[in-house]
CSV table of C-alpha atoms in Angstrom, one decimal:
chain,number,residue,atom,x,y,z
A,1,UNK,CA,7.8,-5.5,12.5
A,2,UNK,CA,10.3,-5.8,9.8
A,3,UNK,CA,12.3,-2.8,10.8
A,4,UNK,CA,12.3,-3.6,14.5
A,5,UNK,CA,15.4,-3.7,16.6
A,6,UNK,CA,18.4,-1.5,16.6
A,7,UNK,CA,20.1,-2.9,13.4
A,8,UNK,CA,19.4,-2.2,9.8
A,9,UNK,CA,15.9,-2.4,8.4
A,10,UNK,CA,16.7,-5.7,6.6
A,11,UNK,CA,18.4,-7.4,9.6
A,12,UNK,CA,15.3,-8.6,11.3
A,13,UNK,CA,13.9,-9.7,7.9
A,14,UNK,CA,17.0,-11.8,7.3
A,15,UNK,CA,16.5,-13.4,10.8
A,16,UNK,CA,13.0,-14.7,9.9
A,17,UNK,CA,12.3,-18.2,8.5
A,18,UNK,CA,11.6,-18.2,4.8
A,19,UNK,CA,7.9,-18.7,5.2
A,20,UNK,CA,7.6,-15.9,7.8
A,21,UNK,CA,9.8,-13.7,5.7
A,22,UNK,CA,7.5,-14.1,2.7
A,23,UNK,CA,4.5,-13.3,4.8
A,24,UNK,CA,6.2,-10.2,6.2
A,25,UNK,CA,7.1,-9.0,2.7
A,26,UNK,CA,3.6,-9.6,1.4
A,27,UNK,CA,2.1,-7.7,4.3
A,28,UNK,CA,4.6,-4.9,3.7
A,29,UNK,CA,3.8,-4.8,0.0
A,30,UNK,CA,0.0,-4.7,0.7
A,31,UNK,CA,0.4,-2.0,3.3
A,32,UNK,CA,2.7,0.1,1.1
A,33,UNK,CA,0.3,0.0,-1.9
A,34,UNK,CA,-2.8,0.8,0.1
A,35,UNK,CA,-1.0,3.6,2.0
A,36,UNK,CA,0.3,5.2,-1.1
A,37,UNK,CA,-3.2,5.1,-2.7
A,38,UNK,CA,-4.6,6.5,0.6
A,39,UNK,CA,-6.9,3.6,1.0
A,40,UNK,CA,-7.8,2.1,4.4
A,41,UNK,CA,-8.5,-1.2,2.9
A,42,UNK,CA,-8.7,-2.8,-0.6
A,43,UNK,CA,-11.8,-1.5,-2.5
A,44,UNK,CA,-14.5,-4.0,-3.2
A,45,UNK,CA,-15.6,-3.6,-6.7
A,46,UNK,CA,-19.3,-4.0,-6.8
A,47,UNK,CA,-20.2,-2.6,-10.2
A,48,UNK,CA,-17.2,-2.5,-12.6
A,49,UNK,CA,-17.9,-0.9,-15.9
A,50,UNK,CA,-18.2,-3.2,-18.9
A,51,UNK,CA,-15.1,-4.0,-20.9
A,52,UNK,CA,-16.5,-2.1,-23.9
A,53,UNK,CA,-17.0,1.0,-21.8
A,54,UNK,CA,-13.6,0.7,-20.3
A,55,UNK,CA,-11.8,0.3,-23.7
A,56,UNK,CA,-13.7,3.1,-25.3
A,57,UNK,CA,-13.0,5.5,-22.4
A,58,UNK,CA,-9.3,4.6,-22.3
A,59,UNK,CA,-9.1,5.1,-26.1
A,60,UNK,CA,-10.9,8.5,-25.9
A,61,UNK,CA,-8.9,9.7,-22.9
A,62,UNK,CA,-5.6,8.8,-24.4
A,63,UNK,CA,-6.2,11.1,-27.4
A,64,UNK,CA,-6.6,14.2,-25.4
A,65,UNK,CA,-4.1,17.1,-25.7
A,66,UNK,CA,-1.1,16.7,-23.6
A,67,UNK,CA,-0.7,18.7,-20.4
A,68,UNK,CA,1.9,21.4,-20.1
A,69,UNK,CA,5.2,20.2,-18.8
A,70,UNK,CA,5.7,20.1,-15.0
A,71,UNK,CA,8.9,21.6,-13.6
A,72,UNK,CA,11.4,18.8,-12.9
A,73,UNK,CA,11.5,19.6,-9.2
A,74,UNK,CA,7.8,19.0,-8.9
A,75,UNK,CA,7.4,16.1,-11.3
A,76,UNK,CA,9.9,13.8,-9.6
A,77,UNK,CA,8.0,13.4,-6.4
A,78,UNK,CA,4.5,14.6,-7.3
A,79,UNK,CA,2.2,11.8,-7.7
A,80,UNK,CA,-0.2,12.1,-10.7
A,81,UNK,CA,-3.5,10.5,-11.2
A,82,UNK,CA,-5.8,9.8,-14.2
A,83,UNK,CA,-9.3,9.0,-13.3
A,84,UNK,CA,-12.2,7.7,-15.4
A,85,UNK,CA,-15.6,8.0,-13.8
A,86,UNK,CA,-18.5,6.4,-15.5
A,87,UNK,CA,-22.0,7.9,-15.3
A,88,UNK,CA,-24.8,6.6,-13.2
A,89,UNK,CA,-28.2,7.4,-14.6
A,90,UNK,CA,-30.3,9.7,-12.6
A,91,UNK,CA,-33.9,11.0,-13.1
A,92,UNK,CA,-34.9,11.6,-16.7
A,93,UNK,CA,-37.8,12.9,-18.6
A,94,UNK,CA,-38.4,13.5,-22.3
A,95,UNK,CA,-35.6,15.7,-23.5
A,96,UNK,CA,-33.9,15.9,-20.1
A,97,UNK,CA,-31.3,13.4,-18.6
A,98,UNK,CA,-29.4,13.6,-15.4
A,99,UNK,CA,-26.1,11.8,-14.9
A,100,UNK,CA,-24.2,11.4,-11.7
A,101,UNK,CA,-20.5,11.0,-11.4
A,102,UNK,CA,-19.1,9.8,-8.0
A,103,UNK,CA,-15.5,10.4,-7.0
A,104,UNK,CA,-14.0,8.9,-3.9
A,105,UNK,CA,-12.9,10.9,-0.9
A,106,UNK,CA,-9.3,9.6,-1.1
A,107,UNK,CA,-8.8,11.8,-4.1
A,108,UNK,CA,-10.3,14.8,-2.3
A,109,UNK,CA,-8.9,18.0,-1.0
A,110,UNK,CA,-5.3,17.0,-1.3
A,111,UNK,CA,-5.2,16.8,-5.1
A,112,UNK,CA,-5.2,19.5,-7.7
A,113,UNK,CA,-7.3,18.9,-10.9
A,114,UNK,CA,-5.2,19.7,-14.0
A,115,UNK,CA,-7.8,18.8,-16.6
A,116,UNK,CA,-11.2,17.1,-16.7
A,117,UNK,CA,-13.5,16.5,-19.6
A,118,UNK,CA,-17.0,15.1,-20.0
A,119,UNK,CA,-17.4,12.7,-22.9
A,120,UNK,CA,-20.8,12.1,-24.5
A,121,UNK,CA,-21.7,10.0,-27.4
A,122,UNK,CA,-24.4,11.4,-29.7
A,123,UNK,CA,-26.4,8.8,-31.6
A,124,UNK,CA,-28.6,11.3,-33.5
A,125,UNK,CA,-31.6,9.8,-35.1
A,126,UNK,CA,-31.9,12.7,-37.5
A,127,UNK,CA,-29.4,14.7,-39.6
A,128,UNK,CA,-28.7,18.4,-39.0
A,129,UNK,CA,-27.3,20.4,-36.2
A,130,UNK,CA,-28.8,19.7,-32.7
A,131,UNK,CA,-28.1,21.7,-29.6
A,132,UNK,CA,-27.6,20.1,-26.2
A,133,UNK,CA,-27.7,22.2,-23.1
A,134,UNK,CA,-25.2,20.9,-20.5
A,135,UNK,CA,-25.7,22.1,-16.9
A,136,UNK,CA,-23.2,21.1,-14.3
A,137,UNK,CA,-24.9,20.9,-10.9
A,138,UNK,CA,-23.7,20.4,-7.3
A,139,UNK,CA,-26.1,19.4,-4.5
A,140,UNK,CA,-25.9,21.7,-1.5
A,141,UNK,CA,-24.3,19.9,1.5
A,142,UNK,CA,-26.9,21.5,3.9
A,143,UNK,CA,-30.1,20.7,2.1
A,144,UNK,CA,-32.0,19.4,-0.9
A,145,UNK,CA,-31.1,22.4,-3.1
A,146,UNK,CA,-28.9,22.1,-6.1
A,147,UNK,CA,-26.5,24.8,-7.3
A,148,UNK,CA,-25.8,25.3,-11.0
A,149,UNK,CA,-22.0,25.6,-11.5
A,150,UNK,CA,-22.0,26.1,-15.2
A,151,UNK,CA,-24.2,26.0,-18.3
A,152,UNK,CA,-22.9,25.3,-21.8
A,153,UNK,CA,-24.2,24.4,-25.2
A,154,UNK,CA,-22.9,21.7,-27.4
A,155,UNK,CA,-23.7,21.7,-31.1
A,156,UNK,CA,-24.0,18.1,-32.3
A,157,UNK,CA,-23.7,17.8,-36.1
A,158,UNK,CA,-23.2,14.1,-36.6
A,159,UNK,CA,-23.1,10.9,-34.6
A,160,UNK,CA,-19.9,10.5,-32.5
A,161,UNK,CA,-18.2,11.5,-29.3
A,162,UNK,CA,-18.2,15.1,-28.1
A,163,UNK,CA,-16.2,16.4,-25.1
A,164,UNK,CA,-16.7,19.3,-22.8
A,165,UNK,CA,-14.2,20.8,-20.3
A,166,UNK,CA,-15.5,20.4,-16.8
A,167,UNK,CA,-12.1,20.9,-15.0
A,168,UNK,CA,-13.3,23.9,-12.9
A,169,UNK,CA,-16.4,22.0,-11.8
A,170,UNK,CA,-14.5,18.9,-10.8
A,171,UNK,CA,-11.9,21.0,-8.9
A,172,UNK,CA,-14.6,22.9,-7.1
A,173,UNK,CA,-16.2,19.6,-6.2
A,174,UNK,CA,-13.0,18.3,-4.7
A,175,UNK,CA,-12.1,21.6,-3.0
A,176,UNK,CA,-15.5,21.6,-1.2
A,177,UNK,CA,-15.2,18.1,0.0
A,178,UNK,CA,-18.1,16.9,-2.2
A,179,UNK,CA,-18.1,13.5,-3.9
A,180,UNK,CA,-20.8,13.7,-6.5
A,181,UNK,CA,-21.0,15.7,-9.7
A,182,UNK,CA,-24.4,15.9,-11.5
A,183,UNK,CA,-24.7,16.8,-15.1
A,184,UNK,CA,-28.1,17.6,-16.7
A,185,UNK,CA,-28.5,17.3,-20.4
A,186,UNK,CA,-31.3,19.0,-22.3
A,187,UNK,CA,-32.3,18.3,-25.9
A,188,UNK,CA,-35.3,19.1,-28.0
A,189,UNK,CA,-38.1,16.8,-26.8
A,190,UNK,CA,-38.9,15.3,-30.2
A,191,UNK,CA,-35.5,13.8,-30.5
A,192,UNK,CA,-35.9,11.2,-27.8
A,193,UNK,CA,-32.8,10.5,-25.9
A,194,UNK,CA,-29.9,10.2,-28.4
A,195,UNK,CA,-27.4,10.5,-25.6
A,196,UNK,CA,-28.4,7.4,-23.8
A,197,UNK,CA,-31.2,5.4,-25.2
A,198,UNK,CA,-30.4,2.3,-27.1
A,199,UNK,CA,-26.7,2.8,-26.8
A,200,UNK,CA,-24.3,0.0,-26.2
A,201,UNK,CA,-22.1,0.0,-23.1
A,202,UNK,CA,-19.1,1.1,-25.1
A,203,UNK,CA,-20.8,4.5,-25.6
A,204,UNK,CA,-21.6,5.2,-22.0
A,205,UNK,CA,-20.8,8.8,-20.8
A,206,UNK,CA,-17.8,9.3,-18.7
A,207,UNK,CA,-15.6,12.0,-17.1
A,208,UNK,CA,-11.8,11.7,-17.7
A,209,UNK,CA,-9.7,13.7,-15.2
A,210,UNK,CA,-6.1,14.3,-14.7
A,211,UNK,CA,-4.9,15.4,-11.2
A,212,UNK,CA,-1.8,15.5,-9.1
A,213,UNK,CA,-1.0,15.8,-5.4
A,214,UNK,CA,-0.9,19.4,-4.3
A,215,UNK,CA,2.7,20.7,-4.3
A,216,UNK,CA,4.1,21.0,-0.8
A,217,UNK,CA,4.7,24.5,0.5
A,218,UNK,CA,8.1,25.6,-0.6
A,219,UNK,CA,10.4,27.7,1.5
A,220,UNK,CA,12.6,30.2,-0.4
A,221,UNK,CA,15.9,31.5,1.0
A,222,UNK,CA,16.8,35.1,0.3
B,1,UNK,CA,24.1,-3.0,-7.9
B,2,UNK,CA,24.5,-6.7,-7.3
B,3,UNK,CA,21.7,-9.2,-7.5
B,4,UNK,CA,21.8,-11.9,-4.9
B,5,UNK,CA,23.0,-15.4,-5.9
B,6,UNK,CA,22.9,-18.6,-3.9
B,7,UNK,CA,26.2,-18.1,-2.2
B,8,UNK,CA,26.2,-14.3,-1.9
B,9,UNK,CA,26.5,-13.0,1.7
B,10,UNK,CA,27.3,-9.4,0.9
B,11,UNK,CA,24.8,-6.6,0.3
B,12,UNK,CA,22.7,-7.4,-2.7
B,13,UNK,CA,19.2,-7.1,-4.2
B,14,UNK,CA,16.8,-10.0,-3.7
B,15,UNK,CA,14.0,-10.3,-6.2
B,16,UNK,CA,10.5,-10.6,-4.7
B,17,UNK,CA,7.4,-10.6,-6.8
B,18,UNK,CA,3.9,-10.1,-5.4
B,19,UNK,CA,1.4,-11.8,-7.7
B,20,UNK,CA,-1.9,-9.9,-7.4
B,21,UNK,CA,-3.9,-13.0,-8.2
B,22,UNK,CA,-2.2,-15.0,-5.5
B,23,UNK,CA,-3.2,-12.4,-2.9
B,24,UNK,CA,-6.7,-12.0,-4.3
B,25,UNK,CA,-6.2,-8.5,-5.5
B,26,UNK,CA,-6.7,-9.1,-9.2
B,27,UNK,CA,-10.4,-8.0,-9.0
B,28,UNK,CA,-9.5,-4.4,-8.3
B,29,UNK,CA,-6.0,-4.0,-9.8
B,30,UNK,CA,-6.4,-4.1,-13.6
B,31,UNK,CA,-2.8,-3.7,-14.4
B,32,UNK,CA,-0.1,-4.9,-13.8
B,33,UNK,CA,-0.5,-8.5,-12.9
B,34,UNK,CA,2.0,-8.2,-10.0
B,35,UNK,CA,4.5,-6.0,-8.2
B,36,UNK,CA,8.2,-6.6,-8.5
B,37,UNK,CA,8.9,-5.3,-5.0
B,38,UNK,CA,12.4,-6.6,-4.4
B,39,UNK,CA,14.4,-5.8,-1.3
B,40,UNK,CA,18.0,-5.4,0.0
B,41,UNK,CA,19.8,-7.9,2.2
B,42,UNK,CA,23.3,-8.9,3.1
B,43,UNK,CA,26.3,-7.8,5.0
B,44,UNK,CA,27.8,-4.4,4.9
B,45,UNK,CA,31.2,-4.4,6.6
B,46,UNK,CA,32.3,-1.0,7.7
B,47,UNK,CA,34.9,-0.6,4.9
B,48,UNK,CA,32.1,-1.0,2.4
B,49,UNK,CA,30.2,2.0,3.8
B,50,UNK,CA,29.1,4.4,1.1
B,51,UNK,CA,29.6,1.8,-1.7
B,52,UNK,CA,26.7,1.4,-4.0
B,53,UNK,CA,27.5,-2.2,-5.1
B,54,UNK,CA,30.6,-3.3,-6.9
B,55,UNK,CA,30.7,-0.2,-9.2
B,56,UNK,CA,32.4,1.8,-6.4
B,57,UNK,CA,36.0,2.9,-6.5
B,58,UNK,CA,38.6,0.6,-5.0
B,59,UNK,CA,40.2,3.6,-3.5
B,60,UNK,CA,37.0,4.6,-1.6
B,61,UNK,CA,36.9,1.1,-0.1
B,62,UNK,CA,40.6,1.4,1.0
B,63,UNK,CA,40.0,4.8,2.5
B,64,UNK,CA,36.9,3.6,4.3
B,65,UNK,CA,38.9,0.6,5.6
B,66,UNK,CA,41.5,3.0,7.1
B,67,UNK,CA,38.8,5.2,8.6
B,68,UNK,CA,37.1,2.1,10.1
B,69,UNK,CA,40.4,0.9,11.6
B,70,UNK,CA,41.0,4.3,13.2
B,71,UNK,CA,37.4,4.9,14.3
B,72,UNK,CA,36.9,4.9,18.1
B,73,UNK,CA,33.3,3.9,17.8
B,74,UNK,CA,32.0,1.8,15.0
B,75,UNK,CA,29.1,3.2,13.0
B,76,UNK,CA,26.6,0.7,11.6
B,77,UNK,CA,26.4,0.5,7.8
B,78,UNK,CA,23.2,-0.9,6.3
B,79,UNK,CA,22.3,-2.6,3.1
B,80,UNK,CA,19.6,-0.3,1.6
B,81,UNK,CA,18.0,0.6,-1.7
B,82,UNK,CA,20.2,3.0,-3.7
B,83,UNK,CA,18.0,3.1,-6.8
B,84,UNK,CA,14.2,2.8,-7.0
B,85,UNK,CA,11.6,3.4,-9.6
B,86,UNK,CA,7.8,4.0,-9.7
B,87,UNK,CA,5.1,1.4,-9.8
B,88,UNK,CA,2.4,2.2,-12.4
B,89,UNK,CA,-1.1,1.0,-11.3
B,90,UNK,CA,-4.4,0.9,-13.1
B,91,UNK,CA,-7.1,0.1,-10.6
B,92,UNK,CA,-10.8,0.4,-9.6
B,93,UNK,CA,-11.4,2.7,-6.7
B,94,UNK,CA,-14.3,2.3,-4.2
B,95,UNK,CA,-16.8,3.9,-6.6
B,96,UNK,CA,-15.7,1.6,-9.5
B,97,UNK,CA,-13.9,4.5,-11.2
B,98,UNK,CA,-10.7,3.7,-13.1
B,99,UNK,CA,-7.6,5.3,-11.7
B,100,UNK,CA,-4.2,5.3,-13.2
B,101,UNK,CA,-1.2,6.5,-11.1
B,102,UNK,CA,2.5,6.1,-10.7
B,103,UNK,CA,3.5,5.5,-7.1
B,104,UNK,CA,7.1,6.8,-6.8
B,105,UNK,CA,10.0,4.7,-5.3
B,106,UNK,CA,8.1,1.4,-5.0
B,107,UNK,CA,10.4,-0.9,-6.9
B,108,UNK,CA,13.9,-1.5,-5.7
B,109,UNK,CA,16.3,-1.6,-8.6
B,110,UNK,CA,19.7,-1.6,-6.8
B,111,UNK,CA,21.1,-1.9,-3.3
B,112,UNK,CA,24.2,-0.6,-1.6
B,113,UNK,CA,25.8,0.1,1.8
B,114,UNK,CA,25.0,3.3,3.6
């Protein structure tokens, strides 16, 4: 509506009464932001993470190693994203915990994952080195089966945060149009659940990912 | 670029701030508190074509004026953004994940005539 007519884009805006102009600009601002974020409508935030979890995650994520430089030609127009996804608890049994991470479709096939790390806080009740088996699982789209994408071991020596690279798993998730990543953690049964039980919100597990829009196809002239 | 003042009729940058609280978006956009959108408005006489604000050369204006006087068909010149910068947003997405991104070219910093 703003750019209608044959004149310049701002001409029809100038012709509007101040109130209508303000409404038009607000509508334009909303539409631009949603469109650039690939959202059909504003998200309704039903279960925001606690302030403690958010601050801890931002603090941990900001201390990661920097990404390699992007060529200037790409970086100027390539939109980048940093995503923090907090775990939802799944089924658990003594010594075994399942965590689910959900990613929205808007950040799906069109983005390239540059880096993704899973952060876990270990509140060990006993001293010594403990091994945690970390399995990254993806549910099959066609049925109830679950595919194991990777299996790694973490050695926890003292209480604190540990991180694990899950970049390939998250990229594979996005490439296949899936939205949910499942992580299964296994510890020795007699330890209880030092990864979740009794922990404050600020120690809640999360995945921190960095991504960017896929580079457009480039045509080379010879 | 020139910022619009009360009596300005020539091409200039008008400031326009979108307060996220005012439009009810403060629950999903964590930072910033608003968007300095800004926009361009004002007249662009033909001899001002190609002039990004007052910083342009006087000679360019004179040459354009001569060209305009000699032109058989006038070509419209528009007041448009000549300099823009990204808007950084920290927000909750549909799944309550936290996303930080820089949307390019969202904030109008300067205006000029095409």
